[in-house]
PDB file of C-alpha atoms and ligand atoms in Angstrom:
ATOM      1  CA  MET A  17       0.000   0.000   0.000  1.00 90.00           C
ATOM      2  CA  ILE A  18       2.848   2.384   0.786  1.00 97.00           C
ATOM      3  CA  LYS A  19       4.639   3.219  -2.424  1.00 98.00           C
ATOM      4  CA  THR A  20       7.516   5.666  -2.430  1.00 98.00           C
ATOM      5  CA  PHE A  21       9.711   7.113  -5.113  1.00 98.00           C
ATOM      6  CA  LYS A  22      13.349   7.896  -4.448  1.00 98.00           C
ATOM      7  CA  PHE A  23      14.290  10.966  -6.447  1.00 98.00           C
ATOM      8  CA  LYS A  24      17.765  11.952  -7.538  1.00 98.00           C
ATOM      9  CA  LYS A  25      19.821  13.948  -5.087  1.00 98.00           C
ATOM     10  CA  ILE A  26      22.504  15.848  -6.908  1.00 98.00           C
ATOM     11  CA  ALA A  27      24.923  17.000  -4.304  1.00 97.00           C
ATOM     12  CA  ASP A  28      28.193  18.829  -4.630  1.00 97.00           C
ATOM     13  CA  ASP A  29      30.158  21.196  -2.459  1.00 96.00           C
ATOM     14  CA  ARG A  30      27.547  23.933  -3.046  1.00 97.00           C
ATOM     15  CA  GLY A  31      24.711  21.848  -1.625  1.00 97.00           C
ATOM     16  CA  ALA A  32      22.044  19.549  -3.009  1.00 97.00           C
ATOM     17  CA  LEU A  33      19.329  19.619  -5.653  1.00 98.00           C
ATOM     18  CA  THR A  34      16.436  17.250  -6.385  1.00 98.00           C
ATOM     19  CA  PRO A  35      14.735  17.432  -9.789  1.00 98.00           C
ATOM     20  CA  ILE A  36      11.284  15.891 -10.410  1.00 98.00           C
ATOM     21  CA  GLU A  37      10.062  15.406 -13.969  1.00 98.00           C
ATOM     22  CA  GLU A  38       6.526  14.403 -14.911  1.00 98.00           C
ATOM     23  CA  LEU A  39       6.116  10.923 -16.424  1.00 98.00           C
ATOM     24  CA  ARG A  40       9.736  10.188 -15.539  1.00 98.00           C
ATOM     25  CA  ASP A  41      10.073  10.608 -11.802  1.00 98.00           C
ATOM     26  CA  VAL A  42       6.318  10.515 -11.080  1.00 98.00           C
ATOM     27  CA  PRO A  43       3.861   8.367 -13.095  1.00 98.00           C
ATOM     28  CA  PHE A  44       1.520  11.165 -14.167  1.00 98.00           C
ATOM     29  CA  THR A  45       1.368  14.582 -15.767  1.00 98.00           C
ATOM     30  CA  ILE A  46       1.674  17.235 -13.065  1.00 98.00           C
ATOM     31  CA  LYS A  47      -1.226  19.676 -13.394  1.00 98.00           C
ATOM     32  CA  ARG A  48      -1.015  21.199  -9.934  1.00 98.00           C
ATOM     33  CA  VAL A  49       1.510  21.776  -7.167  1.00 98.00           C
ATOM     34  CA  TYR A  50       0.575  22.953  -3.700  1.00 98.00           C
ATOM     35  CA  TYR A  51       2.214  22.924  -0.306  1.00 98.00           C
ATOM     36  CA  MET A  52       1.101  22.965   3.266  1.00 97.00           C
ATOM     37  CA  TYR A  53       3.027  24.908   5.885  1.00 97.00           C
ATOM     38  CA  ASP A  54       2.532  26.683   9.214  1.00 96.00           C
ATOM     39  CA  THR A  55       0.452  23.641  10.164  1.00 94.00           C
ATOM     40  CA  GLU A  56      -0.527  23.441  13.813  1.00 90.00           C
ATOM     41  CA  VAL A  57       1.519  20.681  15.467  1.00 89.00           C
ATOM     42  CA  ASP A  58      -1.582  18.958  16.892  1.00 91.00           C
ATOM     43  CA  PHE A  59      -3.654  19.309  13.765  1.00 95.00           C
ATOM     44  CA  ILE A  60      -4.638  16.517  11.389  1.00 97.00           C
ATOM     45  CA  ARG A  61      -4.944  17.480   7.713  1.00 97.00           C
ATOM     46  CA  GLY A  62      -6.333  15.444   4.885  1.00 98.00           C
ATOM     47  CA  ARG A  63      -9.041  13.133   6.234  1.00 98.00           C
ATOM     48  CA  HIS A  64     -10.330  12.496   2.740  1.00 98.00           C
ATOM     49  CA  ALA A  65      -9.914  10.289  -0.314  1.00 98.00           C
ATOM     50  CA  HIS A  66     -10.015  11.068  -4.020  1.00 98.00           C
ATOM     51  CA  LYS A  67     -11.963   9.218  -6.676  1.00 98.00           C
ATOM     52  CA  THR A  68      -9.443   9.691  -9.497  1.00 98.00           C
ATOM     53  CA  LEU A  69      -6.625  12.005  -8.372  1.00 98.00           C
ATOM     54  CA  GLU A  70      -3.034  10.774  -8.135  1.00 98.00           C
ATOM     55  CA  GLN A  71      -0.623  12.605  -5.875  1.00 98.00           C
ATOM     56  CA  VAL A  72       2.963  12.498  -4.690  1.00 98.00           C
ATOM     57  CA  LEU A  73       3.733  14.017  -1.284  1.00 98.00           C
ATOM     58  CA  ILE A  74       7.214  15.267  -0.529  1.00 98.00           C
ATOM     59  CA  CYS A  75       8.260  16.738   2.764  1.00 98.00           C
ATOM     60  CA  VAL A  76      10.660  19.430   1.592  1.00 98.00           C
ATOM     61  CA  HIS A  77      11.288  20.761   5.105  1.00 98.00           C
ATOM     62  CA  GLY A  78      10.765  19.352   8.600  1.00 97.00           C
ATOM     63  CA  ASN A  79       8.757  16.170   8.867  1.00 97.00           C
ATOM     64  CA  CYS A  80       5.278  14.740   9.301  1.00 98.00           C
ATOM     65  CA  LYS A  81       3.453  11.424   9.270  1.00 98.00           C
ATOM     66  CA  VAL A  82       0.878  10.122   6.814  1.00 98.00           C
ATOM     67  CA  LEU A  83      -1.722   7.459   7.494  1.00 98.00           C
ATOM     68  CA  LEU A  84      -2.978   5.557   4.474  1.00 98.00           C
ATOM     69  CA  ASP A  85      -6.154   3.513   4.687  1.00 98.00           C
ATOM     70  CA  ASN A  86      -7.600   1.520   1.801  1.00 97.00           C
ATOM     71  CA  GLY A  87     -10.687   0.513   3.796  1.00 96.00           C
ATOM     72  CA  LYS A  88      -9.093  -2.786   4.859  1.00 96.00           C
ATOM     73  CA  ASN A  89      -5.593  -1.944   6.009  1.00 97.00           C
ATOM     74  CA  LYS A  90      -3.978   1.084   7.570  1.00 98.00           C
ATOM     75  CA  GLU A  91      -0.311   1.990   7.295  1.00 98.00           C
ATOM     76  CA  ILE A  92       1.665   4.935   8.620  1.00 98.00           C
ATOM     77  CA  ILE A  93       4.771   6.380   7.053  1.00 98.00           C
ATOM     78  CA  GLU A  94       6.990   9.170   8.309  1.00 98.00           C
ATOM     79  CA  LEU A  95       8.049  11.654   5.651  1.00 98.00           C
ATOM     80  CA  ASP A  96      11.349  13.248   6.553  1.00 97.00           C
ATOM     81  CA  ARG A  97      13.355  13.288   3.341  1.00 98.00           C
ATOM     82  CA  LYS A  98      13.538  15.866   0.577  1.00 98.00           C
ATOM     83  CA  ASP A  99      14.350  13.216  -2.023  1.00 98.00           C
ATOM     84  CA  VAL A 100      11.527  10.749  -1.298  1.00 98.00           C
ATOM     85  CA  GLY A 101       7.943  11.054  -2.485  1.00 98.00           C
ATOM     86  CA  LEU A 102       4.931   9.138  -1.227  1.00 98.00           C
ATOM     87  CA  TYR A 103       2.561   8.081  -4.002  1.00 98.00           C
ATOM     88  CA  ILE A 104      -1.154   8.161  -3.176  1.00 98.00           C
ATOM     89  CA  GLY A 105      -3.505   6.865  -5.854  1.00 98.00           C
ATOM     90  CA  PRO A 106      -7.298   7.007  -6.077  1.00 98.00           C
ATOM     91  CA  ASN A 107      -9.592   5.516  -3.421  1.00 97.00           C
ATOM     92  CA  MET A 108      -7.153   5.875  -0.555  1.00 98.00           C
ATOM     93  CA  TRP A 109      -8.100   7.609   2.678  1.00 98.00           C
ATOM     94  CA  ARG A 110      -5.229   9.772   3.975  1.00 98.00           C
ATOM     95  CA  GLU A 111      -4.499  11.710   7.118  1.00 98.00           C
ATOM     96  CA  MET A 112      -1.433  13.873   7.632  1.00 98.00           C
ATOM     97  CA  PHE A 113      -0.369  14.521  11.209  1.00 98.00           C
ATOM     98  CA  ASN A 114       2.552  15.074  13.600  1.00 97.00           C
ATOM     99  CA  PHE A 115       3.732  18.059  11.589  1.00 97.00           C
ATOM    100  CA  THR A 116       6.846  19.665  12.965  1.00 97.00           C
ATOM    101  CA  LYS A 117       6.521  23.441  13.286  1.00 96.00           C
ATOM    102  CA  ASP A 118       8.876  23.958  10.347  1.00 96.00           C
ATOM    103  CA  CYS A 119       7.226  21.356   8.096  1.00 98.00           C
ATOM    104  CA  THR A 120       6.517  22.140   4.464  1.00 98.00           C
ATOM    105  CA  LEU A 121       4.678  19.328   2.735  1.00 98.00           C
ATOM    106  CA  MET A 122       4.643  19.680  -1.036  1.00 98.00           C
ATOM    107  CA  VAL A 123       2.077  17.851  -3.148  1.00 98.00           C
ATOM    108  CA  LEU A 124       2.290  17.120  -6.881  1.00 98.00           C
ATOM    109  CA  ALA A 125      -1.145  16.335  -8.293  1.00 98.00           C
ATOM    110  CA  SER A 126      -2.367  14.832 -11.558  1.00 98.00           C
ATOM    111  CA  ASP A 127      -5.313  17.196 -11.923  1.00 98.00           C
ATOM    112  CA  TYR A 128      -6.607  20.635 -11.105  1.00 98.00           C
ATOM    113  CA  TYR A 129      -8.464  21.228  -7.863  1.00 98.00           C
ATOM    114  CA  LYS A 130     -11.920  19.693  -8.185  1.00 98.00           C
ATOM    115  CA  GLU A 131     -14.130  19.422  -5.101  1.00 98.00           C
ATOM    116  CA  SER A 132     -16.258  16.784  -6.888  1.00 98.00           C
ATOM    117  CA  ASP A 133     -13.276  14.385  -6.795  1.00 98.00           C
ATOM    118  CA  TYR A 134     -13.133  14.453  -2.979  1.00 98.00           C
ATOM    119  CA  ILE A 135     -14.745  11.969  -0.580  1.00 98.00           C
ATOM    120  CA  ARG A 136     -14.688  13.806   2.731  1.00 98.00           C
ATOM    121  CA  LYS A 137     -16.692  11.473   4.944  1.00 98.00           C
ATOM    122  CA  TYR A 138     -15.178   8.187   6.101  1.00 98.00           C
ATOM    123  CA  ASP A 139     -18.461   6.213   5.989  1.00 97.00           C
ATOM    124  CA  GLU A 140     -19.044   7.511   2.458  1.00 97.00           C
ATOM    125  CA  PHE A 141     -15.500   6.382   1.544  1.00 98.00           C
ATOM    126  CA  LEU A 142     -16.186   2.859   2.796  1.00 97.00           C
ATOM    127  CA  ARG A 143     -19.422   2.716   0.790  1.00 96.00           C
ATOM    128  CA  TYR A 144     -17.716   4.163  -2.285  1.00 96.00           C
ATOM    129  CA  ILE A 145     -14.843   1.663  -2.376  1.00 94.00           C
ATOM    130  CA  LYS A 146     -17.259  -1.247  -1.956  1.00 90.00           C
ATOM    131  CA  GLY A 147     -18.968  -0.063  -5.142  1.00 87.00           C
ATOM    132  CA  VAL A 148     -15.610   0.370  -6.922  1.00 79.00           C
ATOM    133  CA  GLN A 149     -14.411  -3.137  -5.968  1.00 65.00           C
ATOM    134  CA  ILE A 150     -17.556  -4.958  -7.234  1.00 54.00           C
TER     135      ILE A 150
HETATM  136  P1  TYD B 206      -8.238  20.584   1.682  1.00 82.88           P
HETATM  137  O1  TYD B 206      -7.971  19.729   0.491  1.00 82.88           O
HETATM  138  O2  TYD B 206      -9.536  20.409   2.396  1.00 82.88           O
HETATM  139  O3  TYD B 206      -7.040  20.476   2.703  1.00 82.88           O
HETATM  140  P2  TYD B 206      -6.537  19.145   3.416  1.00 82.88           P
HETATM  141  O4  TYD B 206      -5.364  18.707   2.623  1.00 82.88           O
HETATM  142  O5  TYD B 206      -6.216  19.490   4.813  1.00 82.88           O
HETATM  143  O6  TYD B 206      -7.657  18.150   3.314  1.00 82.88           O
HETATM  144  O7  TYD B 206      -8.124  22.088   1.224  1.00 82.88           O
HETATM  145  C1  TYD B 206      -8.267  23.155   2.126  1.00 82.88           C
HETATM  146  C2  TYD B 206      -8.927  24.314   1.393  1.00 82.88           C
HETATM  147  O8  TYD B 206      -8.118  24.767   0.313  1.00 82.88           O
HETATM  148  C3  TYD B 206     -10.280  23.950   0.813  1.00 82.88           C
HETATM  149  O9  TYD B 206     -11.146  25.047   1.006  1.00 82.88           O
HETATM  150  C4  TYD B 206     -10.008  23.792  -0.647  1.00 82.88           C
HETATM  151  C5  TYD B 206      -8.828  24.684  -0.911  1.00 82.88           C
HETATM  152  N1  TYD B 206      -7.927  24.164  -1.950  1.00 82.88           N
HETATM  153  C6  TYD B 206      -7.829  24.813  -3.176  1.00 82.88           C
HETATM  154  O10 TYD B 206      -8.498  25.832  -3.442  1.00 82.88           O
HETATM  155  N2  TYD B 206      -6.964  24.326  -4.116  1.00 82.88           N
HETATM  156  C7  TYD B 206      -6.220  23.223  -3.881  1.00 82.88           C
HETATM  157  O11 TYD B 206      -5.438  22.804  -4.762  1.00 82.88           O
HETATM  158  C8  TYD B 206      -6.337  22.539  -2.620  1.00 82.88           C
HETATM  159  C9  TYD B 206      -5.534  21.314  -2.313  1.00 82.88           C
HETATM  160  C10 TYD B 206      -7.199  23.056  -1.690  1.00 82.88           C
END
């Protein structure tokens, strides 16, 4: 369920650089990039699933944890590397938590923002994936 991508880290005596190219380093065309920051340490973000959206989450500063839940199994991963991305495909409930004060969580997304692609209630998510699996 947890699928990560290790990106290149090009380091020299000036520092480091990580490039990410669509369809090469992530398996989709990147239509949107957004990032979360100044997140309250005790706050949980996410708490939703998407019907079609694909995303890659990269913690570019600080660290946080992500819970993934496919309706049957739950897994937690800690994101604390600038050169590792967590892939989240459709029909996966996610919660982001334990943000450090300095955390910046960047998200690459396969589509524009579309509220109709969200499932924001957990019981609705469980019903929805039952329908998808039949
Ligand atoms: P939301 O997706 O609910 O945040 P979280 O990741 O915590 O679930 O988004 C918060 C608000 O920002 C919501 O009003 C929708 C808006 N928003 C956009 O306008 N564009 C975007 O690309 C995203 C991700 C959110």
